């Protein structure tokens, strides 16, 4: 990335942020629209949107920042719900998509499976931005963000396993798949805990906020890259690191004076990462515009919506007789708010060239992402108003400044 490219992206990001705030539009929608507009105006960036760029540069701070602001007590209380939606919902939604693509478009099973699992990864950036503009029940915001973090990890794990199967590696057997799954998931969590724990031990021996912030940067990137190096889940590693720093770190080793500065630093890191990703995403969507309305794209779109609906409604039904039951209106938001974003595109671009449907998979992924950002993202606030989910009062307080209040699970 050249200095000129970065400078142009930052200028556009600032202008979009100001305009989005005044127009009360989701910031991510404005960024993608800006990327599309710049591409149509023949303004190009010497920075291709590659899986390496998304995974190694931008994904760690996005995952870490989101997890940093999740409070452990409400997160743990709803963990059964989010775990079921992630570990069962992602395979279920992915299976609906895979079966449909194979049946309606006659894609091969491997191409259908890869597309099904990669498109199951959700990105709630636009939805969370809408939550910050209005006041909603804390549990709803928690469910959307925590479920997205977990299903991102599950989708990445499933994708890695299928790629291994496509290559005919050691995972091409039931025991091999089971061992690979355990290694990827548990190894990612353990790596995140180990790296963040070591960072907090060192942080407890200093009061210098610059050193403490640097240590959390090491925790975010170090856990992700270390886990990926050993074929574990980098997403789950960074998520675990963020949860530990945000809950254990802020309660002890991280000084009070550093707390606010650290939150501001990671807010900016997420702002910068989202700005670059969404602007480049818009530019790439413009390049793919001729194929976004193809039969494959339109088929993928309605299958993704059906798969998401099946996963959310069916699995939420399991909690109806318990204190963890999910309000039907919250289920509607989880379905329509299951936007697709950076991780889905990174995985699509990482589909092996040996898969015959690779080109169609990339185009279909961009089509689903474009629809989710522009249509679902722009209709989130009207939907919440129609469902009477917007509470009276001022704008929703930032979660890093005010802990989530207790909820009764209803």
Short mmCIF file of C-alpha atoms in Angstrom, two decimals:
data_model
loop_
_atom_site.label_atom_id
_atom_site.label_comp_id
_atom_site.label_asym_id
_atom_site.label_seq_id
_atom_site.Cartn_x
_atom_site.Cartn_y
_atom_site.Cartn_z
CA UNK A 1 0.00 0.00 0.00
CA UNK A 2 1.55 3.32 -1.06
CA UNK A 3 1.32 6.48 1.01
CA UNK A 4 -0.83 8.07 -1.72
CA UNK A 5 -3.31 5.19 -1.68
CA UNK A 6 -3.57 5.20 2.10
CA UNK A 7 -3.98 8.98 2.13
CA UNK A 8 -6.77 8.84 -0.46
CA UNK A 9 -8.59 6.11 1.45
CA UNK A 10 -8.35 8.04 4.72
CA UNK A 11 -9.66 11.23 3.11
CA UNK A 12 -12.60 9.34 1.60
CA UNK A 13 -13.25 7.56 4.90
CA UNK A 14 -13.40 10.85 6.80
CA UNK A 15 -15.78 12.41 4.28
CA UNK A 16 -17.98 9.31 4.29
CA UNK A 17 -18.05 9.24 8.10
CA UNK A 18 -19.23 12.87 8.22
CA UNK A 19 -21.82 12.37 5.47
CA UNK A 20 -23.10 9.08 6.95
CA UNK A 21 -23.57 10.69 10.35
CA UNK A 22 -25.56 13.60 8.92
CA UNK A 23 -27.65 11.37 6.67
CA UNK A 24 -28.08 8.78 9.46
CA UNK A 25 -26.87 5.97 7.20
CA UNK A 26 -24.72 2.98 8.19
CA UNK A 27 -21.06 3.90 7.82
CA UNK A 28 -20.20 0.64 6.03
CA UNK A 29 -22.85 1.32 3.37
CA UNK A 30 -21.33 4.73 2.68
CA UNK A 31 -17.84 3.28 2.38
CA UNK A 32 -18.88 0.61 -0.10
CA UNK A 33 -20.86 3.17 -2.10
CA UNK A 34 -17.79 5.42 -2.14
CA UNK A 35 -15.67 2.52 -3.41
CA UNK A 36 -18.18 1.83 -6.17
CA UNK A 37 -18.31 5.51 -7.11
CA UNK A 38 -14.54 5.86 -7.23
CA UNK A 39 -14.25 2.77 -9.41
CA UNK A 40 -16.90 4.05 -11.84
CA UNK A 41 -15.01 7.36 -11.95
CA UNK A 42 -11.91 5.34 -12.94
CA UNK A 43 -10.09 6.09 -9.69
CA UNK A 44 -8.09 2.96 -9.00
CA UNK A 45 -6.09 1.75 -6.01
CA UNK A 46 -2.77 -0.05 -6.33
CA UNK A 47 -3.95 -2.34 -3.54
CA UNK A 48 -5.76 -5.51 -4.63
CA UNK A 49 -8.33 -7.05 -2.29
CA UNK A 50 -6.64 -10.37 -1.51
CA UNK A 51 -7.28 -13.01 1.16
CA UNK A 52 -3.78 -12.39 2.52
CA UNK A 53 -4.51 -8.68 2.99
CA UNK A 54 -7.80 -9.34 4.76
CA UNK A 55 -6.56 -12.21 6.91
CA UNK A 56 -3.12 -11.04 8.00
CA UNK A 57 -3.64 -7.26 8.16
CA UNK A 58 -7.26 -6.33 8.79
CA UNK A 59 -9.09 -9.28 10.32
CA UNK A 60 -7.09 -9.53 13.59
CA UNK A 61 -7.86 -5.96 14.77
CA UNK A 62 -11.53 -6.25 13.74
CA UNK A 63 -12.04 -9.50 15.65
CA UNK A 64 -10.00 -8.35 18.65
CA UNK A 65 -11.78 -4.98 18.92
CA UNK A 66 -15.22 -6.59 18.77
CA UNK A 67 -14.32 -9.16 21.44
CA UNK A 68 -12.62 -6.52 23.60
CA UNK A 69 -15.96 -4.83 24.18
CA UNK A 70 -17.95 -7.96 25.01
CA UNK A 71 -18.61 -8.27 28.73
CA UNK A 72 -18.09 -11.76 30.04
CA UNK A 73 -21.14 -12.10 32.29
CA UNK A 74 -23.85 -11.48 29.65
CA UNK A 75 -21.71 -13.24 27.03
CA UNK A 76 -21.48 -16.35 29.23
CA UNK A 77 -25.18 -16.23 30.07
CA UNK A 78 -26.16 -16.41 26.39
CA UNK A 79 -23.27 -18.67 25.38
CA UNK A 80 -25.54 -21.72 24.85
CA UNK A 81 -27.56 -19.73 22.33
CA UNK A 82 -24.57 -18.33 20.46
CA UNK A 83 -22.71 -21.65 20.50
CA UNK A 84 -25.71 -23.46 19.00
CA UNK A 85 -26.23 -20.77 16.36
CA UNK A 86 -22.54 -20.92 15.45
CA UNK A 87 -21.60 -24.59 15.68
CA UNK A 88 -24.93 -25.95 14.40
CA UNK A 89 -26.34 -22.92 12.59
CA UNK A 90 -23.34 -22.43 10.30
CA UNK A 91 -23.32 -26.07 9.07
CA UNK A 92 -27.12 -26.01 8.76
CA UNK A 93 -27.24 -22.75 6.79
CA UNK A 94 -24.25 -23.83 4.72
CA UNK A 95 -25.91 -27.17 3.93
CA UNK A 96 -29.06 -25.43 2.66
CA UNK A 97 -26.93 -23.28 0.34
CA UNK A 98 -24.73 -26.17 -0.80
CA UNK A 99 -27.68 -28.45 -1.56
CA UNK A 100 -29.44 -25.68 -3.45
CA UNK A 101 -26.42 -24.71 -5.55
CA UNK A 102 -25.81 -28.37 -6.42
CA UNK A 103 -29.46 -29.01 -7.27
CA UNK A 104 -30.37 -25.82 -9.12
CA UNK A 105 -27.05 -24.93 -10.77
CA UNK A 106 -25.48 -28.41 -10.94
CA UNK A 107 -22.30 -27.27 -9.22
CA UNK A 108 -20.00 -30.01 -7.99
CA UNK A 109 -20.29 -31.06 -4.38
CA UNK A 110 -16.93 -29.55 -3.43
CA UNK A 111 -17.69 -26.16 -5.02
CA UNK A 112 -21.17 -26.14 -3.51
CA UNK A 113 -19.82 -27.06 -0.07
CA UNK A 114 -17.08 -24.44 -0.14
CA UNK A 115 -19.52 -21.72 -1.14
CA UNK A 116 -22.07 -22.84 1.46
CA UNK A 117 -19.61 -22.66 4.35
CA UNK A 118 -17.82 -19.46 3.32
CA UNK A 119 -21.04 -17.52 2.78
CA UNK A 120 -22.30 -18.58 6.23
CA UNK A 121 -19.81 -16.19 7.86
CA UNK A 122 -21.66 -13.03 8.92
CA UNK A 123 -20.36 -9.51 9.44
CA UNK A 124 -22.57 -7.35 11.68
CA UNK A 125 -20.68 -4.07 11.18
CA UNK A 126 -23.60 -2.27 9.53
CA UNK A 127 -26.07 -3.66 12.07
CA UNK A 128 -23.95 -2.68 15.06
CA UNK A 129 -23.59 0.79 13.52
CA UNK A 130 -27.39 0.99 13.37
CA UNK A 131 -27.57 -0.04 17.04
CA UNK A 132 -25.28 2.86 17.97
CA UNK A 133 -27.65 5.34 16.35
CA UNK A 134 -30.63 4.20 18.42
CA UNK A 135 -31.30 2.52 21.74
CA UNK A 136 -32.05 -1.20 21.61
CA UNK A 137 -32.17 -3.97 24.20
CA UNK A 138 -28.60 -4.84 25.25
CA UNK A 139 -29.28 -8.54 24.77
CA UNK A 140 -30.16 -8.03 21.11
CA UNK A 141 -26.91 -6.20 20.43
CA UNK A 142 -24.97 -8.86 22.34
CA UNK A 143 -26.57 -11.74 20.43
CA UNK A 144 -25.87 -10.19 17.04
CA UNK A 145 -22.22 -9.39 17.73
CA UNK A 146 -21.21 -12.43 19.78
CA UNK A 147 -22.93 -14.86 17.41
CA UNK A 148 -21.15 -13.27 14.47
CA UNK A 149 -17.75 -13.60 16.15
CA UNK A 150 -18.30 -17.28 16.85
CA UNK A 151 -19.75 -18.19 13.47
CA UNK A 152 -16.87 -16.41 11.72
CA UNK A 153 -14.53 -18.82 13.51
CA UNK A 154 -16.69 -21.84 12.67
CA UNK A 155 -16.98 -20.84 9.00
CA UNK A 156 -13.21 -20.39 8.73
CA UNK A 157 -12.64 -23.79 10.34
CA UNK A 158 -15.16 -25.50 8.06
CA UNK A 159 -13.62 -23.87 5.02
CA UNK A 160 -10.13 -25.04 6.00
CA UNK A 161 -11.38 -28.61 6.46
CA UNK A 162 -13.09 -28.63 3.04
CA UNK A 163 -9.97 -27.22 1.38
CA UNK A 164 -8.04 -30.07 3.00
CA UNK A 165 -10.56 -32.54 1.61
CA UNK A 166 -10.29 -30.95 -1.83
CA UNK A 167 -6.54 -31.50 -1.70
CA UNK A 168 -6.96 -35.10 -0.58
CA UNK A 169 -4.87 -34.49 2.55
CA UNK A 170 -4.88 -36.23 5.90
CA UNK A 171 -8.28 -34.76 6.75
CA UNK A 172 -9.98 -36.91 4.07
CA UNK A 173 -11.38 -39.37 6.62
CA UNK A 174 -13.83 -39.16 9.48
CA UNK A 175 -11.16 -39.50 12.22
CA UNK A 176 -8.97 -37.03 10.35
CA UNK A 177 -11.80 -34.50 10.10
CA UNK A 178 -12.62 -34.89 13.80
CA UNK A 179 -8.99 -34.43 14.85
CA UNK A 180 -8.57 -31.48 12.51
CA UNK A 181 -11.71 -29.86 13.93
CA UNK A 182 -10.54 -30.29 17.54
CA UNK A 183 -7.04 -29.05 16.73
CA UNK A 184 -8.34 -26.00 14.88
CA UNK A 185 -10.98 -24.94 17.41
CA UNK A 186 -9.39 -25.87 20.73
CA UNK A 187 -5.93 -24.91 19.50
CA UNK A 188 -7.16 -21.48 18.44
CA UNK A 189 -8.79 -20.83 21.80
CA UNK A 190 -5.72 -22.08 23.69
CA UNK A 191 -3.38 -19.95 21.59
CA UNK A 192 -5.45 -16.83 22.19
CA UNK A 193 -5.53 -17.52 25.93
CA UNK A 194 -1.79 -18.18 26.10
CA UNK A 195 -0.68 -15.13 24.11
CA UNK A 196 -3.08 -12.71 25.83
CA UNK A 197 -2.23 -14.18 29.24
CA UNK A 198 1.48 -13.62 28.63
CA UNK A 199 0.78 -10.07 27.42
CA UNK A 200 -1.22 -9.28 30.58
CA UNK A 201 1.53 -10.66 32.84
CA UNK A 202 3.99 -8.24 31.26
CA UNK A 203 1.42 -5.41 31.30
CA UNK A 204 1.01 -5.87 35.05
CA UNK A 205 4.62 -4.82 35.49
CA UNK A 206 4.28 -1.40 33.90
CA UNK A 207 2.06 1.67 34.11
CA UNK A 208 3.12 3.06 30.73
CA UNK A 209 -0.02 3.19 28.58
CA UNK A 210 2.00 3.04 25.36
CA UNK A 211 3.59 -0.23 26.45
CA UNK A 212 0.23 -1.64 27.55
CA UNK A 213 -1.42 -0.77 24.24
CA UNK A 214 1.53 -2.27 22.36
CA UNK A 215 1.14 -5.48 24.33
CA UNK A 216 -2.52 -5.76 23.34
CA UNK A 217 -1.50 -5.23 19.71
CA UNK A 218 0.87 -8.15 20.11
CA UNK A 219 -1.96 -10.16 21.66
CA UNK A 220 -4.29 -9.41 18.73
CA UNK A 221 -1.87 -10.08 15.90
CA UNK A 222 0.40 -12.55 17.68
CA UNK A 223 -2.41 -14.91 18.66
CA UNK A 224 -3.94 -14.77 15.16
CA UNK A 225 -0.71 -15.34 13.23
CA UNK A 226 0.61 -17.98 15.64
CA UNK A 227 -2.62 -19.94 15.43
CA UNK A 228 -2.72 -19.73 11.63
CA UNK A 229 0.93 -20.83 11.43
CA UNK A 230 0.04 -24.07 13.22
CA UNK A 231 -3.19 -24.52 11.20
CA UNK A 232 -5.45 -23.47 14.05
CA UNK A 233 -8.24 -20.88 13.93
CA UNK A 234 -6.78 -17.39 13.97
CA UNK A 235 -10.26 -15.90 14.29
CA UNK A 236 -10.99 -17.86 17.47
CA UNK A 237 -7.51 -17.05 18.80
CA UNK A 238 -7.98 -13.28 18.39
CA UNK A 239 -11.52 -13.50 19.75
CA UNK A 240 -10.30 -15.31 22.87
CA UNK A 241 -7.47 -12.79 23.30
CA UNK A 242 -9.91 -9.89 23.06
CA UNK A 243 -12.30 -11.43 25.59
CA UNK A 244 -9.48 -12.03 28.07
CA UNK A 245 -7.96 -8.55 27.71
CA UNK A 246 -11.36 -6.87 27.84
CA UNK A 247 -12.51 -8.68 30.95
CA UNK A 248 -9.51 -9.90 32.95
CA UNK A 249 -7.13 -7.21 31.74
CA UNK A 250 -9.42 -4.26 32.43
CA UNK A 251 -10.22 -5.68 35.85
CA UNK A 252 -6.58 -5.89 36.94
CA UNK A 253 -3.32 -5.63 34.98
CA UNK A 254 -4.46 -2.82 32.65
CA UNK A 255 -4.43 0.47 34.54
CA UNK A 256 -7.53 2.65 34.72
CA UNK A 257 -5.78 5.48 32.90
CA UNK A 258 -4.90 3.14 30.04
CA UNK A 259 -8.43 1.72 29.76
CA UNK A 260 -10.00 4.67 27.92
CA UNK A 261 -6.91 5.20 25.77
CA UNK A 262 -6.84 1.54 24.79
CA UNK A 263 -10.51 1.53 23.85
CA UNK A 264 -9.94 4.65 21.73
CA UNK A 265 -6.92 3.05 20.05
CA UNK A 266 -8.83 -0.10 19.10
CA UNK A 267 -11.82 1.94 17.97
CA UNK A 268 -9.49 3.73 15.57
CA UNK A 269 -7.83 0.47 14.47
CA UNK A 270 -11.25 -0.96 13.62
CA UNK A 271 -12.23 2.29 11.87
CA UNK A 272 -9.08 2.17 9.75
CA UNK A 273 -9.45 -1.53 8.89
CA UNK A 274 -13.13 -1.18 8.01
CA UNK A 275 -12.43 1.91 5.91
CA UNK A 276 -9.85 0.17 3.76
CA UNK A 277 -11.79 -3.11 3.45
CA UNK A 278 -15.16 -1.58 2.58
CA UNK A 279 -13.76 0.94 0.09
CA UNK A 280 -11.78 -1.78 -1.67
CA UNK A 281 -14.84 -4.02 -1.48
CA UNK A 282 -16.92 -1.36 -3.24
CA UNK A 283 -14.29 -0.99 -5.93
CA UNK A 284 -14.27 -4.75 -6.52
CA UNK A 285 -18.08 -4.92 -6.54
CA UNK A 286 -18.09 -2.30 -9.31
CA UNK A 287 -15.64 -4.44 -11.28
CA UNK A 288 -17.93 -7.46 -10.91
CA UNK A 289 -21.14 -5.49 -11.59
CA UNK A 290 -21.79 -7.11 -14.98
CA UNK A 291 -22.18 -10.53 -13.36
CA UNK A 292 -23.87 -9.57 -10.08
CA UNK A 293 -27.31 -10.28 -11.51
CA UNK A 294 -26.45 -13.60 -13.09
CA UNK A 295 -28.54 -16.70 -12.44
CA UNK A 296 -25.87 -18.05 -10.09
CA UNK A 297 -25.82 -14.82 -8.06
CA UNK A 298 -29.61 -14.59 -7.74
CA UNK A 299 -29.89 -18.27 -6.82
CA UNK A 300 -27.16 -17.88 -4.21
CA UNK A 301 -28.89 -14.84 -2.75
CA UNK A 302 -32.23 -16.44 -1.97
CA UNK A 303 -30.56 -19.67 -0.81
CA UNK A 304 -28.41 -17.70 1.65
CA UNK A 305 -31.51 -15.99 3.05
CA UNK A 306 -33.35 -19.32 3.33
CA UNK A 307 -30.37 -20.98 4.98
CA UNK A 308 -30.00 -18.18 7.51
CA UNK A 309 -33.72 -18.26 8.30
CA UNK A 310 -33.68 -22.02 8.77
CA UNK A 311 -30.69 -21.84 11.12
CA UNK A 312 -32.01 -19.00 13.29
CA UNK A 313 -35.67 -19.95 13.55
CA UNK A 314 -35.17 -23.69 14.00
CA UNK A 315 -32.37 -23.42 16.55
CA UNK A 316 -33.99 -20.60 18.51
CA UNK A 317 -37.07 -22.82 18.89
CA UNK A 318 -34.96 -25.17 21.04
CA UNK A 319 -34.75 -22.48 23.73
CA UNK A 320 -38.48 -21.66 23.86
CA UNK A 321 -39.18 -23.50 27.16
CA UNK A 322 -36.07 -22.06 28.88
CA UNK A 323 -35.02 -18.75 30.37
CA UNK A 324 -32.77 -18.29 27.32
CA UNK A 325 -35.64 -18.16 24.86
CA UNK A 326 -35.05 -15.66 22.06
CA UNK A 327 -37.79 -13.11 21.38
CA UNK A 328 -39.27 -13.72 17.93
CA UNK A 329 -38.56 -10.10 17.02
CA UNK A 330 -34.90 -10.64 17.93
CA UNK A 331 -34.91 -13.71 15.68
CA UNK A 332 -36.11 -11.54 12.78
CA UNK A 333 -33.18 -9.17 13.37
CA UNK A 334 -30.71 -12.07 13.58
CA UNK A 335 -31.99 -13.35 10.22
CA UNK A 336 -32.11 -10.05 8.34
CA UNK A 337 -29.07 -8.70 10.18
CA UNK A 338 -26.89 -11.63 9.14
CA UNK A 339 -24.93 -9.47 6.71
CA UNK A 340 -21.97 -10.89 4.82
CA UNK A 341 -18.70 -9.02 4.61
CA UNK A 342 -14.91 -9.22 4.67
CA UNK A 343 -14.43 -12.80 5.87
CA UNK A 344 -16.82 -14.24 3.28
CA UNK A 345 -14.95 -12.40 0.52
CA UNK A 346 -11.55 -13.43 1.86
CA UNK A 347 -12.61 -17.09 1.89
CA UNK A 348 -14.16 -16.80 -1.59
CA UNK A 349 -10.92 -15.37 -2.97
CA UNK A 350 -9.02 -18.20 -1.24
CA UNK A 351 -10.97 -20.99 -2.99
CA UNK A 352 -8.38 -23.22 -4.70
CA UNK A 353 -7.99 -22.74 -8.46
CA UNK A 354 -8.57 -26.49 -8.87
CA UNK A 355 -12.26 -26.02 -7.97
CA UNK A 356 -14.12 -25.67 -11.31
CA UNK A 357 -16.69 -23.22 -9.90
CA UNK A 358 -14.12 -20.84 -8.38
CA UNK A 359 -14.93 -17.91 -10.68
CA UNK A 360 -18.67 -18.28 -10.12
CA UNK A 361 -18.12 -18.61 -6.37
CA UNK A 362 -16.24 -15.29 -6.22
CA UNK A 363 -18.91 -13.47 -8.24
CA UNK A 364 -21.77 -14.98 -6.20
CA UNK A 365 -20.03 -14.05 -2.94
CA UNK A 366 -19.65 -10.43 -4.07
CA UNK A 367 -23.31 -10.36 -5.12
CA UNK A 368 -24.49 -11.61 -1.72
CA UNK A 369 -22.21 -9.14 0.08
CA UNK A 370 -23.46 -6.24 -2.07
CA UNK A 371 -27.10 -7.15 -1.40
CA UNK A 372 -26.56 -7.58 2.33
CA UNK A 373 -24.78 -4.24 2.68
CA UNK A 374 -27.01 -2.08 0.49
CA UNK A 375 -30.42 -3.72 0.99
CA UNK A 376 -30.25 -5.37 4.41
CA UNK A 377 -27.97 -2.73 5.91
CA UNK A 378 -30.13 0.19 4.78
CA UNK A 379 -33.36 -1.42 5.98
CA UNK A 380 -32.22 -2.42 9.45
CA UNK A 381 -33.42 0.72 11.25
CA UNK A 382 -36.84 0.74 9.51
CA UNK A 383 -37.23 -2.94 10.41
CA UNK A 384 -36.34 -2.29 14.05
CA UNK A 385 -38.86 0.55 14.17
CA UNK A 386 -41.55 -1.63 12.60
CA UNK A 387 -40.85 -4.35 15.18
CA UNK A 388 -40.90 -1.74 17.99
CA UNK A 389 -37.40 -2.68 19.11
CA UNK A 390 -36.13 0.89 19.41
CA UNK A 391 -36.38 2.00 23.02
CA UNK A 392 -37.19 5.57 24.03
CA UNK A 393 -34.32 7.71 25.25
CA UNK A 394 -30.94 8.87 24.07
CA UNK A 395 -28.61 7.00 21.77
CA UNK A 396 -27.32 3.65 22.93
CA UNK A 397 -24.35 4.10 25.33
CA UNK A 398 -21.05 2.74 24.12
CA UNK A 399 -20.51 -0.73 25.62
CA UNK A 400 -16.90 -0.03 26.50
CA UNK A 401 -17.90 2.87 28.73
CA UNK A 402 -20.92 1.32 30.35
CA UNK A 403 -21.33 -2.41 31.07
CA UNK A 404 -24.35 -4.25 29.83
CA UNK A 405 -27.13 -4.21 32.40
CA UNK A 406 -28.51 -7.45 33.69
CA UNK A 407 -31.23 -9.06 31.61
CA UNK A 408 -33.70 -11.75 32.50
CA UNK A 409 -33.08 -13.68 29.28
CA UNK A 410 -36.49 -12.81 27.73
#
